[in-house]
Coordinates of N, CA and C in Angstrom, one line a residue:
M1 N -205.6 123.5 108.4 CA -205.7 124.3 107.3 C -204.4 125.1 107.0
I2 N -203.8 125.7 108.0 CA -202.5 126.4 107.9 C -201.4 125.5 107.4
V3 N -201.4 124.3 108.0 CA -200.3 123.4 107.6 C -200.4 122.9 106.2
F4 N -201.6 122.6 105.7 CA -201.8 122.1 104.4 C -201.6 123.2 103.3
S5 N -202.1 124.4 103.6 CA -202.0 125.5 102.6 C -200.5 125.9 102.5
T6 N -199.8 126.0 103.6 CA -198.4 126.4 103.6 C -197.6 125.3 102.9
Y7 N -197.9 124.0 103.2 CA -197.2 122.9 102.5 C -197.3 123.0 101.0
Q8 N -198.6 123.2 100.6 CA -198.8 123.2 99.1 C -198.2 124.4 98.5
T9 N -198.2 125.6 99.1 CA -197.6 126.8 98.6 C -196.1 126.7 98.5
T10 N -195.5 126.2 99.6 CA -194.0 126.0 99.6 C -193.6 125.0 98.6
R11 N -194.3 124.0 98.4 CA -194.0 122.9 97.4 C -194.1 123.5 96.0
R12 N -195.1 124.3 95.7 CA -195.3 124.9 94.4 C -194.2 125.9 94.1
L13 N -193.9 126.7 95.1 CA -192.9 127.7 94.9 C -191.5 127.1 94.6
A14 N -191.2 126.0 95.3 CA -189.9 125.3 95.1 C -189.8 124.8 93.7
H15 N -190.9 124.3 93.2 CA -190.9 123.7 91.8 C -190.8 124.8 90.8
E16 N -191.6 125.9 91.0 CA -191.7 127.0 90.0 C -190.5 127.9 89.9
H17 N -190.0 128.4 91.1 CA -189.1 129.4 91.1 C -187.6 129.0 91.5
L18 N -187.5 127.9 92.1 CA -186.2 127.4 92.5 C -185.6 126.3 91.6
S19 N -186.4 125.9 90.7 CA -186.0 124.8 89.8 C -185.5 123.6 90.5
V20 N -186.3 123.3 91.6 CA -186.0 122.1 92.4 C -186.7 120.9 91.9
P21 N -186.0 119.8 91.7 CA -186.6 118.6 91.1 C -187.7 118.1 92.1
N22 N -188.6 117.3 91.5 CA -189.7 116.8 92.2 C -189.3 115.5 92.9
D23 N -188.7 115.7 94.1 CA -188.2 114.5 94.9 C -188.7 114.6 96.3
S24 N -188.3 113.7 97.1 CA -188.8 113.6 98.5 C -188.3 114.7 99.4
S25 N -187.1 115.3 99.1 CA -186.6 116.4 99.9 C -187.5 117.6 99.9
V26 N -188.1 117.9 98.7 CA -189.0 119.0 98.6 C -190.3 118.8 99.5
D27 N -190.8 117.6 99.5 CA -192.0 117.2 100.3 C -191.6 117.3 101.8
F28 N -190.4 116.9 102.1 CA -190.0 116.9 103.5 C -189.9 118.3 104.0
V29 N -189.2 119.2 103.3 CA -189.0 120.6 103.7 C -190.3 121.3 103.7
A30 N -191.1 121.1 102.7 CA -192.4 121.8 102.6 C -193.3 121.4 103.8
G31 N -193.3 120.1 104.1 CA -194.1 119.7 105.3 C -193.6 120.3 106.6
A32 N -192.2 120.4 106.7 CA -191.7 121.0 107.9 C -192.1 122.5 108.0
V33 N -192.0 123.2 106.9 CA -192.4 124.6 106.9 C -193.8 124.8 107.3
G34 N -194.7 123.9 106.7 CA -196.1 124.0 107.0 C -196.4 123.8 108.5
E35 N -195.7 122.8 109.1 CA -195.9 122.5 110.5 C -195.4 123.7 111.4
I36 N -194.3 124.2 111.1 CA -193.7 125.4 111.8 C -194.7 126.5 111.8
C37 N -195.3 126.8 110.7 CA -196.3 127.9 110.6 C -197.6 127.5 111.4
G38 N -197.9 126.3 111.4 CA -199.1 125.8 112.2 C -198.9 125.9 113.7
L39 N -197.7 125.8 114.1 CA -197.4 125.8 115.6 C -197.7 127.2 116.2
V40 N -197.7 128.2 115.3 CA -198.0 129.6 115.8 C -199.4 129.6 116.5
T41 N -200.3 128.9 116.0 CA -201.7 128.8 116.7 C -201.9 127.6 117.5
Y42 N -201.1 126.5 117.1 CA -201.3 125.2 117.9 C -200.8 125.2 119.3
V43 N -199.6 125.8 119.4 CA -198.9 125.8 120.8 C -199.8 126.5 121.8
P44 N -200.2 127.8 121.5 CA -201.0 128.5 122.5 C -202.3 127.7 122.9
S45 N -202.9 127.1 121.9 CA -204.2 126.3 122.2 C -203.9 125.1 123.1
E46 N -202.7 124.5 122.8 CA -202.4 123.3 123.7 C -202.0 123.7 125.1
V47 N -201.3 124.9 125.2 CA -200.9 125.4 126.5 C -202.2 125.7 127.3
I48 N -203.2 126.4 126.7 CA -204.4 126.7 127.4 C -205.2 125.4 127.8
A49 N -205.2 124.5 126.9 CA -205.9 123.2 127.1 C -205.4 122.5 128.3
K50 N -204.0 122.4 128.4 CA -203.4 121.7 129.5 C -203.6 122.4 130.8
R51 N -203.5 123.8 130.7 CA -203.7 124.6 132.0 C -205.1 124.5 132.5
M52 N -206.1 124.4 131.5 CA -207.5 124.2 131.9 C -207.7 122.9 132.6
Q53 N -207.0 121.9 132.1 CA -207.1 120.5 132.6 C -206.6 120.4 134.0
I54 N -205.6 121.2 134.4 CA -205.1 121.1 135.8 C -205.5 122.4 136.6
S55 N -206.5 123.0 136.1 CA -207.0 124.2 136.8 C -207.4 123.9 138.2
G56 N -207.0 124.8 139.2 CA -207.3 124.6 140.6 C -206.2 123.8 141.4
L57 N -205.2 123.3 140.6 CA -204.1 122.6 141.3 C -203.0 123.5 141.9
G58 N -203.1 124.8 141.5 CA -202.1 125.7 142.0 C -202.6 127.1 142.0
P59 N -202.0 128.1 142.7 CA -202.4 129.4 142.8 C -202.4 130.1 141.4
G60 N -203.4 130.9 141.2 CA -203.5 131.6 139.9 C -203.9 130.8 138.7
R61 N -204.4 129.6 139.0 CA -204.7 128.7 137.9 C -206.2 128.3 137.9
N62 N -207.0 129.2 138.5 CA -208.5 129.0 138.4 C -209.0 129.8 137.3
Y63 N -209.2 129.1 136.2 CA -209.6 129.8 135.0 C -211.1 129.6 134.7
R64 N -211.8 130.7 134.4 CA -213.3 130.6 134.2 C -213.6 130.2 132.8
S65 N -212.7 130.5 131.9 CA -213.0 130.1 130.5 C -211.7 130.2 129.7
T66 N -211.8 129.8 128.4 CA -210.6 129.8 127.6 C -210.0 131.2 127.4
T67 N -210.9 132.1 127.2 CA -210.5 133.5 127.0 C -209.8 134.0 128.3
H68 N -210.4 133.7 129.4 CA -209.9 134.1 130.7 C -208.5 133.5 131.0
A69 N -208.3 132.2 130.6 CA -207.1 131.6 130.7 C -206.0 132.2 129.9
L70 N -206.3 132.6 128.6 CA -205.4 133.2 127.7 C -205.0 134.6 128.3
K71 N -206.0 135.3 128.8 CA -205.7 136.7 129.4 C -204.8 136.6 130.6
V72 N -205.1 135.6 131.5 CA -204.3 135.5 132.8 C -202.9 135.0 132.5
I73 N -202.7 134.1 131.6 CA -201.4 133.6 131.2 C -200.6 134.7 130.6
Y74 N -201.2 135.5 129.7 CA -200.4 136.6 129.1 C -200.0 137.6 130.1
Q75 N -201.0 138.0 131.0 CA -200.7 139.0 132.0 C -199.6 138.6 133.0
T76 N -199.6 137.3 133.4 CA -198.7 136.9 134.4 C -197.4 136.3 133.9
E77 N -197.4 135.8 132.6 CA -196.2 135.1 132.1 C -195.7 135.7 130.8
G78 N -196.6 136.5 130.1 CA -196.2 137.1 128.8 C -196.3 136.1 127.7
L79 N -195.7 136.4 126.6 CA -195.7 135.5 125.4 C -194.9 134.2 125.7
R80 N -194.0 134.3 126.6 CA -193.2 133.1 127.0 C -194.1 132.1 127.6
G81 N -195.1 132.5 128.4 CA -196.0 131.5 129.0 C -196.9 130.9 128.0
I82 N -197.4 131.8 127.0 CA -198.3 131.3 126.0 C -197.7 130.3 125.1
Y83 N -196.4 130.5 124.8 CA -195.6 129.6 123.9 C -194.7 128.7 124.7
S84 N -195.0 128.4 125.9 CA -194.2 127.5 126.7 C -194.3 126.1 126.1
G85 N -193.1 125.4 126.1 CA -193.1 124.0 125.5 C -193.1 124.0 124.0
T86 N -192.7 125.2 123.4 CA -192.7 125.3 121.9 C -191.6 124.3 121.3
F87 N -190.4 124.4 121.9 CA -189.3 123.6 121.3 C -189.6 122.1 121.4
P88 N -190.0 121.5 122.6 CA -190.3 120.1 122.6 C -191.5 119.7 121.6
T89 N -192.5 120.6 121.5 CA -193.6 120.4 120.6 C -193.1 120.4 119.1
M90 N -192.2 121.3 118.8 CA -191.6 121.4 117.5 C -190.8 120.2 117.2
L91 N -190.0 119.8 118.2 CA -189.2 118.6 118.0 C -190.0 117.4 117.7
R92 N -191.2 117.3 118.2 CA -192.1 116.1 117.9 C -192.9 116.3 116.7
D93 N -193.5 117.4 116.5 CA -194.5 117.6 115.4 C -193.9 117.9 114.0
V94 N -192.8 118.7 114.0 CA -192.2 119.0 112.7 C -191.6 117.8 112.0
P95 N -190.9 116.9 112.6 CA -190.4 115.7 111.9 C -191.6 114.8 111.5
F96 N -192.6 114.7 112.4 CA -193.8 113.9 112.1 C -194.4 114.4 110.8
T97 N -194.8 115.7 110.7 CA -195.5 116.2 109.6 C -194.6 116.1 108.3
A98 N -193.3 116.4 108.4 CA -192.4 116.4 107.3 C -192.3 114.9 106.8
L99 N -192.1 114.0 107.6 CA -192.1 112.6 107.2 C -193.4 112.1 106.6
Q100 N -194.5 112.5 107.2 CA -195.8 112.1 106.8 C -196.1 112.5 105.3
F101 N -195.8 113.8 105.0 CA -196.0 114.3 103.6 C -195.0 113.6 102.7
M102 N -193.8 113.4 103.1 CA -192.8 112.8 102.3 C -193.2 111.3 102.0
F103 N -193.5 110.6 103.0 CA -194.0 109.2 102.8 C -195.2 109.1 101.9
F104 N -196.2 110.0 102.2 CA -197.4 110.0 101.4 C -197.2 110.2 99.9
E105 N -196.4 111.3 99.6 CA -196.2 111.6 98.2 C -195.4 110.5 97.5
R106 N -194.4 109.9 98.2 CA -193.6 108.9 97.6 C -194.4 107.6 97.4
M107 N -195.2 107.2 98.4 CA -196.0 106.0 98.2 C -197.1 106.2 97.2
K108 N -197.6 107.4 97.1 CA -198.6 107.7 96.1 C -198.0 107.6 94.7
T109 N -196.8 108.1 94.5 CA -196.1 108.0 93.2 C -195.9 106.6 92.8
I110 N -195.4 105.8 93.8 CA -195.1 104.4 93.5 C -196.4 103.6 93.1
Y111 N -197.4 103.9 93.9 CA -198.7 103.2 93.7 C -199.3 103.6 92.3
K112 N -199.2 104.9 92.0 CA -199.7 105.3 90.7 C -198.9 104.7 89.5
R113 N -197.7 104.5 89.7 CA -196.8 103.8 88.7 C -197.3 102.4 88.5
I114 N -197.6 101.7 89.6 CA -198.1 100.3 89.5 C -199.5 100.3 88.8
R115 N -200.3 101.3 89.1 CA -201.7 101.4 88.5 C -201.7 102.0 87.2
K116 N -200.5 102.3 86.7 CA -200.3 103.0 85.3 C -201.1 104.3 85.3
D117 N -200.9 105.1 86.3 CA -201.4 106.5 86.4 C -202.9 106.6 86.4
V118 N -203.6 105.5 86.8 CA -205.0 105.5 87.0 C -205.3 106.4 88.2
P119 N -206.3 107.3 88.2 CA -206.6 108.1 89.4 C -206.9 107.3 90.6
L120 N -206.4 107.6 91.7 CA -206.6 106.9 92.9 C -208.0 107.2 93.6
S121 N -208.6 106.2 94.1 CA -209.9 106.5 94.8 C -209.6 107.0 96.2
G122 N -210.7 107.4 96.9 CA -210.6 107.9 98.2 C -210.1 106.9 99.2
V123 N -210.6 105.6 99.0 CA -210.1 104.5 99.8 C -208.7 104.2 99.7
E124 N -208.2 104.2 98.4 CA -206.8 104.0 98.2 C -205.9 105.1 98.8
L125 N -206.4 106.3 98.7 CA -205.6 107.5 99.3 C -205.6 107.3 100.8
G126 N -206.8 106.9 101.3 CA -206.8 106.7 102.8 C -205.9 105.6 103.3
V127 N -205.7 104.5 102.5 CA -204.8 103.4 102.9 C -203.4 104.0 102.9
I128 N -203.0 104.7 101.8 CA -201.7 105.3 101.7 C -201.5 106.3 102.9
G129 N -202.5 107.1 103.2 CA -202.3 108.0 104.3 C -202.2 107.3 105.6
F130 N -202.9 106.2 105.8 CA -202.8 105.4 107.0 C -201.3 104.9 107.2
A131 N -200.8 104.4 106.1 CA -199.4 103.9 106.2 C -198.4 105.0 106.4
A132 N -198.6 106.1 105.8 CA -197.7 107.2 105.9 C -197.7 107.8 107.3
G133 N -198.9 108.0 107.9 CA -199.1 108.5 109.2 C -198.6 107.5 110.3
G134 N -198.9 106.2 110.1 CA -198.4 105.2 111.0 C -196.9 105.1 111.1
A135 N -196.2 105.1 109.9 CA -194.8 105.1 109.9 C -194.2 106.3 110.6
S136 N -194.7 107.5 110.3 CA -194.2 108.7 110.8 C -194.4 108.8 112.3
A137 N -195.5 108.3 112.8 CA -195.8 108.3 114.2 C -194.9 107.4 115.0
F138 N -194.6 106.2 114.4 CA -193.6 105.3 115.1 C -192.2 105.9 115.2
I139 N -191.8 106.4 114.1 CA -190.4 107.0 114.0 C -190.2 108.1 115.0
T140 N -191.2 109.0 115.1 CA -191.1 110.2 115.9 C -191.6 109.9 117.4
N141 N -191.9 108.7 117.7 CA -192.3 108.4 119.1 C -191.4 108.9 120.2
P142 N -190.0 108.7 120.0 CA -189.1 109.2 121.0 C -189.3 110.7 121.4
F143 N -189.6 111.5 120.3 CA -189.8 112.9 120.6 C -191.0 113.2 121.4
D144 N -192.0 112.3 121.2 CA -193.3 112.4 122.0 C -193.1 112.1 123.4
V145 N -192.2 111.0 123.7 CA -191.9 110.6 125.0 C -191.2 111.8 125.8
V146 N -190.2 112.4 125.1 CA -189.5 113.4 125.7 C -190.4 114.6 126.0
K147 N -191.2 115.0 125.1 CA -192.1 116.1 125.2 C -193.1 115.9 126.4
T148 N -193.6 114.7 126.5 CA -194.6 114.4 127.6 C -193.9 114.4 128.9
R149 N -192.7 113.9 129.0 CA -192.0 113.9 130.3 C -191.6 115.3 130.7
M150 N -191.2 116.2 129.7 CA -190.8 117.5 130.0 C -192.1 118.3 130.5
Q151 N -193.2 118.1 129.9 CA -194.4 118.9 130.3 C -195.1 118.4 131.5
T152 N -194.9 117.1 131.9 CA -195.6 116.6 133.1 C -194.7 116.4 134.3
Q153 N -193.5 116.8 134.2 CA -192.6 116.6 135.4 C -192.9 117.6 136.5
A154 N -192.5 117.3 137.7 CA -192.8 118.2 138.9 C -191.9 119.5 138.7
S155 N -192.4 120.5 139.4 CA -191.7 121.8 139.3 C -190.8 122.0 140.5
G156 N -189.9 123.0 140.5 CA -189.1 123.4 141.6 C -188.0 122.4 141.8
S157 N -187.7 122.1 143.1 CA -186.6 121.2 143.4 C -186.8 119.8 143.0
E158 N -188.0 119.4 142.7 CA -188.3 118.0 142.3 C -188.3 117.8 140.8
R159 N -187.9 118.9 140.1 CA -187.8 118.8 138.6 C -186.7 117.8 138.2
L160 N -187.0 116.9 137.3 CA -186.1 115.8 137.0 C -185.2 116.2 135.8
Y161 N -185.7 117.0 134.8 CA -185.0 117.2 133.6 C -184.7 118.7 133.5
N162 N -183.5 119.1 133.1 CA -183.2 120.5 132.9 C -183.4 121.0 131.5
S163 N -183.4 120.1 130.5 CA -183.6 120.5 129.1 C -184.1 119.3 128.4
T164 N -184.4 119.5 127.1 CA -184.9 118.4 126.2 C -183.8 117.4 126.1
W165 N -182.6 117.8 125.8 CA -181.4 116.9 125.6 C -181.2 116.1 126.9
H166 N -181.3 116.8 128.1 CA -181.0 116.1 129.3 C -182.1 115.1 129.6
C167 N -183.3 115.3 129.2 CA -184.4 114.3 129.4 C -184.1 113.1 128.5
L168 N -183.7 113.4 127.2 CA -183.4 112.3 126.3 C -182.3 111.4 126.8
R169 N -181.2 112.1 127.2 CA -180.0 111.4 127.7 C -180.3 110.6 129.0
T170 N -181.0 111.2 129.9 CA -181.3 110.5 131.2 C -182.2 109.3 131.0
T171 N -183.2 109.5 130.1 CA -184.2 108.4 129.9 C -183.4 107.2 129.3
V172 N -182.6 107.4 128.3 CA -181.8 106.3 127.7 C -180.8 105.7 128.7
K173 N -180.2 106.5 129.5 CA -179.2 106.0 130.5 C -179.8 105.2 131.6
E174 N -181.0 105.6 132.1 CA -181.6 105.0 133.2 C -182.6 103.8 132.9
E175 N -183.2 104.0 131.7 CA -184.3 103.0 131.3 C -184.0 102.3 130.0
G176 N -183.0 102.7 129.3 CA -182.7 102.0 128.0 C -183.3 102.7 126.9
S177 N -182.8 102.4 125.7 CA -183.4 103.1 124.5 C -184.8 102.7 124.2
M178 N -185.2 101.5 124.6 CA -186.6 101.1 124.3 C -187.6 101.9 125.1
A179 N -187.2 102.6 126.1 CA -188.1 103.5 126.9 C -188.7 104.6 126.0
L180 N -187.9 104.9 124.9 CA -188.3 106.0 124.0 C -189.4 105.6 123.1
F181 N -189.7 104.3 123.1 CA -190.8 103.7 122.2 C -192.0 103.2 123.0
R182 N -192.0 103.6 124.3 CA -193.2 103.3 125.1 C -194.4 104.1 124.6
G183 N -195.5 103.4 124.4 CA -196.7 104.0 123.9 C -196.7 104.2 122.4
A184 N -195.7 103.6 121.7 CA -195.6 103.7 120.3 C -196.9 103.1 119.5
V185 N -197.3 102.0 120.0 CA -198.5 101.3 119.4 C -199.7 102.2 119.5
A186 N -199.9 102.7 120.7 CA -201.1 103.6 120.9 C -201.0 104.9 120.1
R187 N -199.8 105.4 120.0 CA -199.6 106.6 119.2 C -199.9 106.3 117.7
V188 N -199.4 105.2 117.2 CA -199.7 104.8 115.8 C -201.2 104.6 115.6
M189 N -201.8 103.9 116.5 CA -203.3 103.7 116.3 C -204.1 104.9 116.4
W190 N -203.6 105.9 117.0 CA -204.3 107.2 117.2 C -204.0 108.1 115.9
L191 N -202.8 108.2 115.5 CA -202.4 109.1 114.4 C -202.6 108.6 113.0
A192 N -202.5 107.2 112.9 CA -202.6 106.7 111.5 C -204.0 106.9 110.9
P193 N -205.1 106.6 111.7 CA -206.4 106.9 111.1 C -206.7 108.4 110.8
A194 N -206.1 109.2 111.7 CA -206.3 110.7 111.5 C -205.5 111.1 110.2
S195 N -204.4 110.5 110.0 CA -203.6 110.8 108.7 C -204.4 110.3 107.5
A196 N -205.0 109.1 107.6 CA -205.7 108.6 106.5 C -206.8 109.5 106.1
L197 N -207.6 110.0 107.1 CA -208.7 110.9 106.8 C -208.3 112.2 106.3
S198 N -207.3 112.9 107.0 CA -206.9 114.2 106.6 C -206.2 114.2 105.2
L199 N -205.3 113.3 105.0 CA -204.6 113.3 103.7 C -205.5 112.9 102.5
S200 N -206.4 112.0 102.8 CA -207.4 111.6 101.7 C -208.3 112.8 101.3
V201 N -208.8 113.5 102.3 CA -209.6 114.6 102.1 C -208.8 115.8 101.4
Y202 N -207.6 116.0 101.9 CA -206.7 117.0 101.3 C -206.5 116.7 99.8
E203 N -206.1 115.5 99.5 CA -205.8 115.1 98.1 C -207.0 115.2 97.2
Q204 N -208.2 114.8 97.7 CA -209.4 114.9 96.8 C -209.8 116.4 96.7
A205 N -209.7 117.2 97.7 CA -210.0 118.6 97.6 C -209.1 119.3 96.7
S206 N -207.8 119.0 96.7 CA -206.8 119.6 95.8 C -207.1 119.2 94.4
S207 N -207.5 117.9 94.1 CA -207.8 117.5 92.8 C -209.0 118.2 92.3
F208 N -210.0 118.3 93.1 CA -211.3 119.0 92.8 C -211.0 120.5 92.4
L209 N -210.2 121.2 93.2 CA -209.9 122.6 92.9 C -209.1 122.8 91.6
K210 N -208.2 121.8 91.4 CA -207.4 121.9 90.1 C -208.4 121.8 88.9
K211 N -209.3 120.8 89.0 CA -210.2 120.6 87.9 C -211.2 121.8 87.7
W212 N -211.6 122.4 88.9 CA -212.5 123.5 88.8 C -211.8 124.8 88.2
R213 N -210.5 125.0 88.6 CA -209.8 126.1 88.0 C -209.6 125.9 86.5
A214 N -209.2 124.7 86.1 CA -209.0 124.4 84.7 C -210.3 124.6 83.9
H215 N -211.5 124.4 84.5 CA -212.7 124.6 83.9 C -213.1 126.1 83.8
Q216 N -212.8 126.8 84.9 CA -213.1 128.2 85.0 C -212.3 129.1 84.1
L217 N -211.0 128.7 83.9 CA -210.1 129.6 83.1 C -210.6 129.7 81.7
P218 N -211.0 128.7 80.9 CA -211.5 128.9 79.6 C -212.7 129.7 79.5
V219 N -213.6 129.5 80.5 CA -214.9 130.3 80.6 C -214.6 131.8 80.8
T220 N -213.6 132.1 81.6 CA -213.2 133.5 81.9 C -212.6 134.1 80.6
E221 N -211.8 133.3 79.9 CA -211.2 133.8 78.7 C -212.2 134.0 77.6
Q222 N -213.2 133.1 77.6 CA -214.3 133.3 76.6 C -215.1 134.5 76.8
K223 N -215.4 134.8 78.1 CA -216.2 136.0 78.4 C -215.4 137.2 78.1
Y224 N -214.1 137.2 78.3 CA -213.2 138.3 78.0 C -213.2 138.6 76.5
D225 N -213.2 137.5 75.7 CA -213.2 137.6 74.2 C -214.5 138.2 73.7
L226 N -215.6 137.7 74.3 CA -216.9 138.2 73.9 C -217.1 139.7 74.3
S227 N -216.6 140.1 75.4 CA -216.7 141.5 75.8 C -215.9 142.4 74.9
A228 N -214.7 141.9 74.5 CA -213.8 142.7 73.7 C -214.5 142.8 72.3
A229 N -215.1 141.7 71.8 CA -215.8 141.8 70.5 C -216.9 142.7 70.5
S230 N -217.7 142.7 71.6 CA -218.8 143.6 71.7 C -218.4 145.1 71.7
A231 N -217.3 145.3 72.4 CA -216.8 146.7 72.5 C -216.3 147.2 71.1
L232 N -215.7 146.2 70.4 CA -215.3 146.6 69.0 C -216.4 146.9 68.1
D233 N -217.5 146.1 68.2 CA -218.7 146.3 67.4 C -219.3 147.6 67.7
R234 N -219.4 148.0 69.0 CA -219.9 149.3 69.3 C -219.1 150.5 68.7
R235 N -217.8 150.3 68.6 CA -217.0 151.3 68.0 C -217.3 151.5 66.5
K236 N -217.6 150.3 65.9 CA -217.9 150.4 64.5 C -219.2 151.1 64.2

């Protein structure tokens, strides 16, 4: 919800107040802004989920509930603990979301031109969303590999990577560039259907709200005119 609402607001403001042309760069930047705002709530939830999954493997990690995990992490590690892994997550998710919206809007525009501006059905929007999500998932797979390796590596002296860049460089040097695309097919098959569903629902909901607002505005103006006329009659 945060990602979609921020994306739509950023896109609208760019067109209305900055005189930015309606091109792919606007969709890319708006998608990136939306995802960055969404990370504020997403990262803590992912940290808690992963800590809950490995609960009991180390001291101080026996969490009774989600709330208890949040409280313990904050008390022992502060905000830094709650937002641990933010940069690798941002490195993976921000490009994915930005590309996804950019591809979706561009493919939608091209398809509408072919259909001569005939409104697209939910199925057609789903297919376009599937393609946009699948392409974005494949392109950003290297970031997902780096993020996973950073978050699952051993701690202390057995730690393999010192930073995100070190992980990327070491992986390519020792295993080759194709190692960055391991799991790409599984990632595409997981994210493409999710993109198809979410983007299709988003587009149809946006279209419905636009029609509803267009219908409500004349009604509101009509009621205002009637109220003004009644007030004038009473004065007479």
